[in-house]
Coordinates of C-alpha atoms and ligand atoms in Angstrom, one line a residue:
X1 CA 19.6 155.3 122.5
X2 CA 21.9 152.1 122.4
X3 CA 21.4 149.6 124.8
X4 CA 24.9 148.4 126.2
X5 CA 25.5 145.0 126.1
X6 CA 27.8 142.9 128.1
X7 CA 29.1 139.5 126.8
X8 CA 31.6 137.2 128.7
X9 CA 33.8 135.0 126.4
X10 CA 34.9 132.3 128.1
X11 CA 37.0 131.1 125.9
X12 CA 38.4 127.1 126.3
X13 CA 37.2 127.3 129.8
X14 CA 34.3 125.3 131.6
X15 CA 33.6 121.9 130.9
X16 CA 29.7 121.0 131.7
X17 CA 30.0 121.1 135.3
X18 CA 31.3 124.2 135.8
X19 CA 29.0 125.2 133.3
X20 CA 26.7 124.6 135.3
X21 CA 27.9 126.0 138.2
X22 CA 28.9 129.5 136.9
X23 CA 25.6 129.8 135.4
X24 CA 23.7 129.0 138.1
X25 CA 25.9 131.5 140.2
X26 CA 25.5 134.0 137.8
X27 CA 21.8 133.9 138.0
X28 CA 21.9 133.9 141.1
X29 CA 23.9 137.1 141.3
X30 CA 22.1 139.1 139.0
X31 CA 18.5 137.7 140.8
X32 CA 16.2 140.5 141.7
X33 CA 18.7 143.1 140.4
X34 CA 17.2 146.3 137.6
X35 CA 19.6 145.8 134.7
X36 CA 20.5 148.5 132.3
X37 CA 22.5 146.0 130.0
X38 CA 21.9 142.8 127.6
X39 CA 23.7 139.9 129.3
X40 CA 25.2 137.7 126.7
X41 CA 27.4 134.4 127.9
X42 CA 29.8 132.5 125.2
X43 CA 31.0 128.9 126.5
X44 CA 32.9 126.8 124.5
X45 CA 30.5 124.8 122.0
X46 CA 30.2 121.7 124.3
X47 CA 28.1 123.4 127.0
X48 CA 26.0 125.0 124.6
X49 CA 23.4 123.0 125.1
X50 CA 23.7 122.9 129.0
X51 CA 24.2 126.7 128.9
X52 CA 20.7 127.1 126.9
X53 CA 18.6 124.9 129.6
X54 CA 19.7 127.0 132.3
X55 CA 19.5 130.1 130.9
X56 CA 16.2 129.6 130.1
X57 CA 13.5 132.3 131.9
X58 CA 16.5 134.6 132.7
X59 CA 17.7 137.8 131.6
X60 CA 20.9 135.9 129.9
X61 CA 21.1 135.5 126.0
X62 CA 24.0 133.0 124.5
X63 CA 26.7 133.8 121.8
X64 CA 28.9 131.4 120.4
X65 CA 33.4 131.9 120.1
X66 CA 33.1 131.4 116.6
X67 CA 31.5 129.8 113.6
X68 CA 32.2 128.1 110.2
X69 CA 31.9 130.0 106.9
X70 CA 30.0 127.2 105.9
X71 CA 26.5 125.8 105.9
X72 CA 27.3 121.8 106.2
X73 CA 29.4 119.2 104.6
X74 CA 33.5 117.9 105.1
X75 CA 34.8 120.7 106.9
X76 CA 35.7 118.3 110.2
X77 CA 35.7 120.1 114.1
X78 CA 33.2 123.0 112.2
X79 CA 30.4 124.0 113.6
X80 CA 27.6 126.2 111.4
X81 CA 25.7 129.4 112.2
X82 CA 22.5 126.7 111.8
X83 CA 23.7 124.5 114.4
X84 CA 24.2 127.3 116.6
X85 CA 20.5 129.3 116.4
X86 CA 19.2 125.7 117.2
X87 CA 21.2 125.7 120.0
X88 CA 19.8 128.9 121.1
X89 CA 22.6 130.9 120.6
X90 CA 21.9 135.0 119.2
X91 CA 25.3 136.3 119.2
X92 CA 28.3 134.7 118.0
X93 CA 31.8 136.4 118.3
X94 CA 33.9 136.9 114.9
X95 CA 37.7 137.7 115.0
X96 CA 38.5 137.1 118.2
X97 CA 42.4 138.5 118.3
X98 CA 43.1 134.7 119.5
X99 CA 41.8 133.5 116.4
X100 CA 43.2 136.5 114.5
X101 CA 46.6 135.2 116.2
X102 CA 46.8 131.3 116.7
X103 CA 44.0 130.5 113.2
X104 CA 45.3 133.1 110.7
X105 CA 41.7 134.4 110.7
X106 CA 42.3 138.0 108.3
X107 CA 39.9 140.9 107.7
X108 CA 38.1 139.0 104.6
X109 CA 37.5 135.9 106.6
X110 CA 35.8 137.7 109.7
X111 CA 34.3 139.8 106.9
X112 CA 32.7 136.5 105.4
X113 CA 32.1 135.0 109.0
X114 CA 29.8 138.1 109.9
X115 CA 27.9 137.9 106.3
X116 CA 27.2 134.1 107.0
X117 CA 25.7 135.5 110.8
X118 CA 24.1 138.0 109.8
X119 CA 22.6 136.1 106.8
X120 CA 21.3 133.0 109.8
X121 CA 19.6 136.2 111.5
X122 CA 22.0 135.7 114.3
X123 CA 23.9 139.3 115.7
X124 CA 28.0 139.1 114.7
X125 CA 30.4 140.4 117.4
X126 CA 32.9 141.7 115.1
X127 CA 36.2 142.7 117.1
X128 CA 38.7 144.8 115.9
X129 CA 41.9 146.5 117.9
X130 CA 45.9 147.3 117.4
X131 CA 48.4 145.7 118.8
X132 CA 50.9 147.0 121.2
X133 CA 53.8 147.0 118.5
X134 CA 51.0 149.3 116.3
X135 CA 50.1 151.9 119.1
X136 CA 53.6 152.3 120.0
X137 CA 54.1 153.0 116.3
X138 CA 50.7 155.4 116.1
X139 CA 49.2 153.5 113.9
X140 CA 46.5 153.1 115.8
X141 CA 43.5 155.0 114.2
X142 CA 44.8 153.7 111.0
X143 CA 44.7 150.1 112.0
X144 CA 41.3 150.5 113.4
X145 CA 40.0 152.2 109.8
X146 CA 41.3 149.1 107.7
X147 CA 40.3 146.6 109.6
X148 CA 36.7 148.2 110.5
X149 CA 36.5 148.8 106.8
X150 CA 37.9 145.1 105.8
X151 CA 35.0 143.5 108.1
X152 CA 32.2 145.7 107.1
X153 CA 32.8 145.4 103.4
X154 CA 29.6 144.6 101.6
X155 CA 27.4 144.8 104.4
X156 CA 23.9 146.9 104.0
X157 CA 23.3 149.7 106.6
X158 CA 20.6 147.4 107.9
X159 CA 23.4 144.5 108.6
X160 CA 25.7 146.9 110.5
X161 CA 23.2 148.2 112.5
X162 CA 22.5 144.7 114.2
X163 CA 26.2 144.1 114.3
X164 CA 28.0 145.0 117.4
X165 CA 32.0 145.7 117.0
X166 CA 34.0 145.1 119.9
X167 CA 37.2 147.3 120.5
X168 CA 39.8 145.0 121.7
X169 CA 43.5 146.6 121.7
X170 CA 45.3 143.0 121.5
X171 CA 47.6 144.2 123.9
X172 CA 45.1 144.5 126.7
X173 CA 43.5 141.6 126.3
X174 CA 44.5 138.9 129.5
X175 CA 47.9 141.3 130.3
X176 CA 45.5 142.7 133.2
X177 CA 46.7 146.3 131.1
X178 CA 43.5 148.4 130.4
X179 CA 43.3 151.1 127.8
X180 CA 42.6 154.2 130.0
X181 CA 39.0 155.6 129.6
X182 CA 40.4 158.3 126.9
X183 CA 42.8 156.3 124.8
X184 CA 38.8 153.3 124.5
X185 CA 36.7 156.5 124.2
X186 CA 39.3 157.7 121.1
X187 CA 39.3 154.4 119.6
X188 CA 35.9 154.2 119.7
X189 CA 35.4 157.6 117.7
X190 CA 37.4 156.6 115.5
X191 CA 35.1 153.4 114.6
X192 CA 32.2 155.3 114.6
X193 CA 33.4 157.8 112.2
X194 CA 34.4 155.0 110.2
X195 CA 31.5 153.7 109.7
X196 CA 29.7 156.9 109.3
X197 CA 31.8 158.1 106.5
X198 CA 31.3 154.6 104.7
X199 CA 27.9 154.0 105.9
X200 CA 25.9 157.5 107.2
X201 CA 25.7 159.3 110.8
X202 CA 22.9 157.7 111.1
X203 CA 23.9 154.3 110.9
X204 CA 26.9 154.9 112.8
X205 CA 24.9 156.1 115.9
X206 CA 23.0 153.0 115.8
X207 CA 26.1 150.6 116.2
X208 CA 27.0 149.1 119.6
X209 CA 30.5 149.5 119.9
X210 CA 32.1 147.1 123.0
X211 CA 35.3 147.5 124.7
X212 CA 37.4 144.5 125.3
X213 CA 40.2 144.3 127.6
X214 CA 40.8 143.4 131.1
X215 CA 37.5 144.7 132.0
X216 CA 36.7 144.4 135.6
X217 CA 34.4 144.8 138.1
X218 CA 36.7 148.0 139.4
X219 CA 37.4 149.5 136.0
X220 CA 34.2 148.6 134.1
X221 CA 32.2 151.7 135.5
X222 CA 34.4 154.7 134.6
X223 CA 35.3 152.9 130.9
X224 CA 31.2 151.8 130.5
X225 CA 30.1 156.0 131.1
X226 CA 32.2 157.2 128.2
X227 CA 29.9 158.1 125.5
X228 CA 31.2 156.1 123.1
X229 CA 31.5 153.0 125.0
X230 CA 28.4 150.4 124.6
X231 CA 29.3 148.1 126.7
X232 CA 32.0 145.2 127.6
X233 CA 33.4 142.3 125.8
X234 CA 35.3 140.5 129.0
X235 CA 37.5 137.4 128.9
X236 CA 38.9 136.5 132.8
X237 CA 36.8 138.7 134.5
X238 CA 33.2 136.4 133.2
X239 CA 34.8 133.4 134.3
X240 CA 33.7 134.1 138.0
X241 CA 30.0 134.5 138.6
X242 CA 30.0 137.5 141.4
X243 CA 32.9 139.7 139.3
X244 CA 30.8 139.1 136.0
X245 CA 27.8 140.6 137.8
X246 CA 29.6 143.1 139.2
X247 CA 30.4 144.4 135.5
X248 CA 26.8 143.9 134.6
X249 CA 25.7 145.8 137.1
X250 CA 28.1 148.8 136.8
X251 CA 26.1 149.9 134.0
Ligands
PEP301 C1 38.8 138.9 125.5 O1 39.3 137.8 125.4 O2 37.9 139.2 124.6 C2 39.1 139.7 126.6 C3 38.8 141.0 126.6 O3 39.8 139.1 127.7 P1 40.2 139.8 129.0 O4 39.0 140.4 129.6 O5 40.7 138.7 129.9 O6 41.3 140.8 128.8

């Protein structure tokens, strides 16, 4: 049985104060309430620290946006898988579309960024997903099999078991589109099957497999029952305390 997991990214969002605040609202939301999910938040690296005080005694874990490939040295505005498990961070996101997009990040850097997470003992959220110009094409499944194979290359069974991949169709991400429950519940077949075929059936069932993509509080229950659906990677939707709970607790 996979436990779902919910993680907001907010992305360049939130400076210390708000950090602050939309933390304290959130546990103040989720206060008293049974959850049925892992509650992961991912500031920007500036309030990591701020974000790990508060979160402290609560049901909320932290991830980081994104990480260096490497350990320490001249590589100037980096920051290293070490600096961010002594920040308290357990997840960290890798191949964010945006970074995919605006930082050239490919398939064998994100595959490199997971290794070094994974490696730290920290839990990669590997994200994968077409773009519009690809589904219109059908492309789709394709897409999703090279890049799920690019990411996962060289990893053990054990490794991809603790990962979780997020399935993030680029063009629903911020565009307030969503995938319909099917077209996520397909996409996420198709990663599974993926990595059952280069991994086993077994391994494949173990993987927590996120969708990503306008996820709100009113579309997050129908998309979160699909079978293949393991919970929510949300972008505009975390950035407000009450409609990030709301997700959470749709679950
Ligand atoms: C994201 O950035 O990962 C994301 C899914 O954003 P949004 O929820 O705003 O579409």
């Amino acid at each position: 049985m996979r436990t779902k997991v919910i993680a907001g990214n907010w992305k360049m969002n939130n400076d210390i104060t708000q950090t602050t605040e939309l933390i304290n609202g959130l546990k103040a939301a989720l206060a008293g309430k049974s959850l049925n999910a892992t509650v992961v938040v991912c500031p920007p690296f500036t309030s990591l620290g701020t974000a790990q005080q508060l979160i402290a005694g609560s049901v909320i874990t932290l991830g980081a946006q994104d990480v260096s490939l490497y350990d320490s040295g001249a590589y100037t505005g980096e920051v290293s898988v070490g600096m961010l498990k002594a920040v308290g961070c357990t997840y960290v996101i890798v191949g964010h579309s945006e970074r995919r997009q605006y930082h050239g990040e490919t398939n064998e850097i994100i595959n490199q960024k997971a290794k070094k997470v994974l490696a730290g003992g920290l839990i990669p959220i590997i994200c994968v997903g077409e773009t519009l110009q690809e589904r219109e094409q059908n492309i789709t499944d394709t897409v999703l099999t090279t890049q799920t194979t690019g990411v996962l290359a060289g990893l053990t069974a054990e490794q991809v078991e603790r990962s979780i991949i997020a399935y993030e169709p680029v063009w629903a991400i911020g565009t307030g589109k969503t995938a319909t429950k099917e077209q996520a519940e397909q996409a996420h077949v198709v990663i599974r099957s993926v990595i059952a075929s280069l991994y086993s059936p077994a391994t494949a069932d173990k993987v927590v497999i996120q969708y990503g993509g306008s996820v709100k509080a009113d579309n997050a229950k129908e998309l979160l029952s699909q079978p293949n659906i393991d919970g929510a990677l949300v972008g505009g939707a975390c950035l407000k305390a009450d409609s990030f709970a709301s997700i959470i607790t749709a679950v």
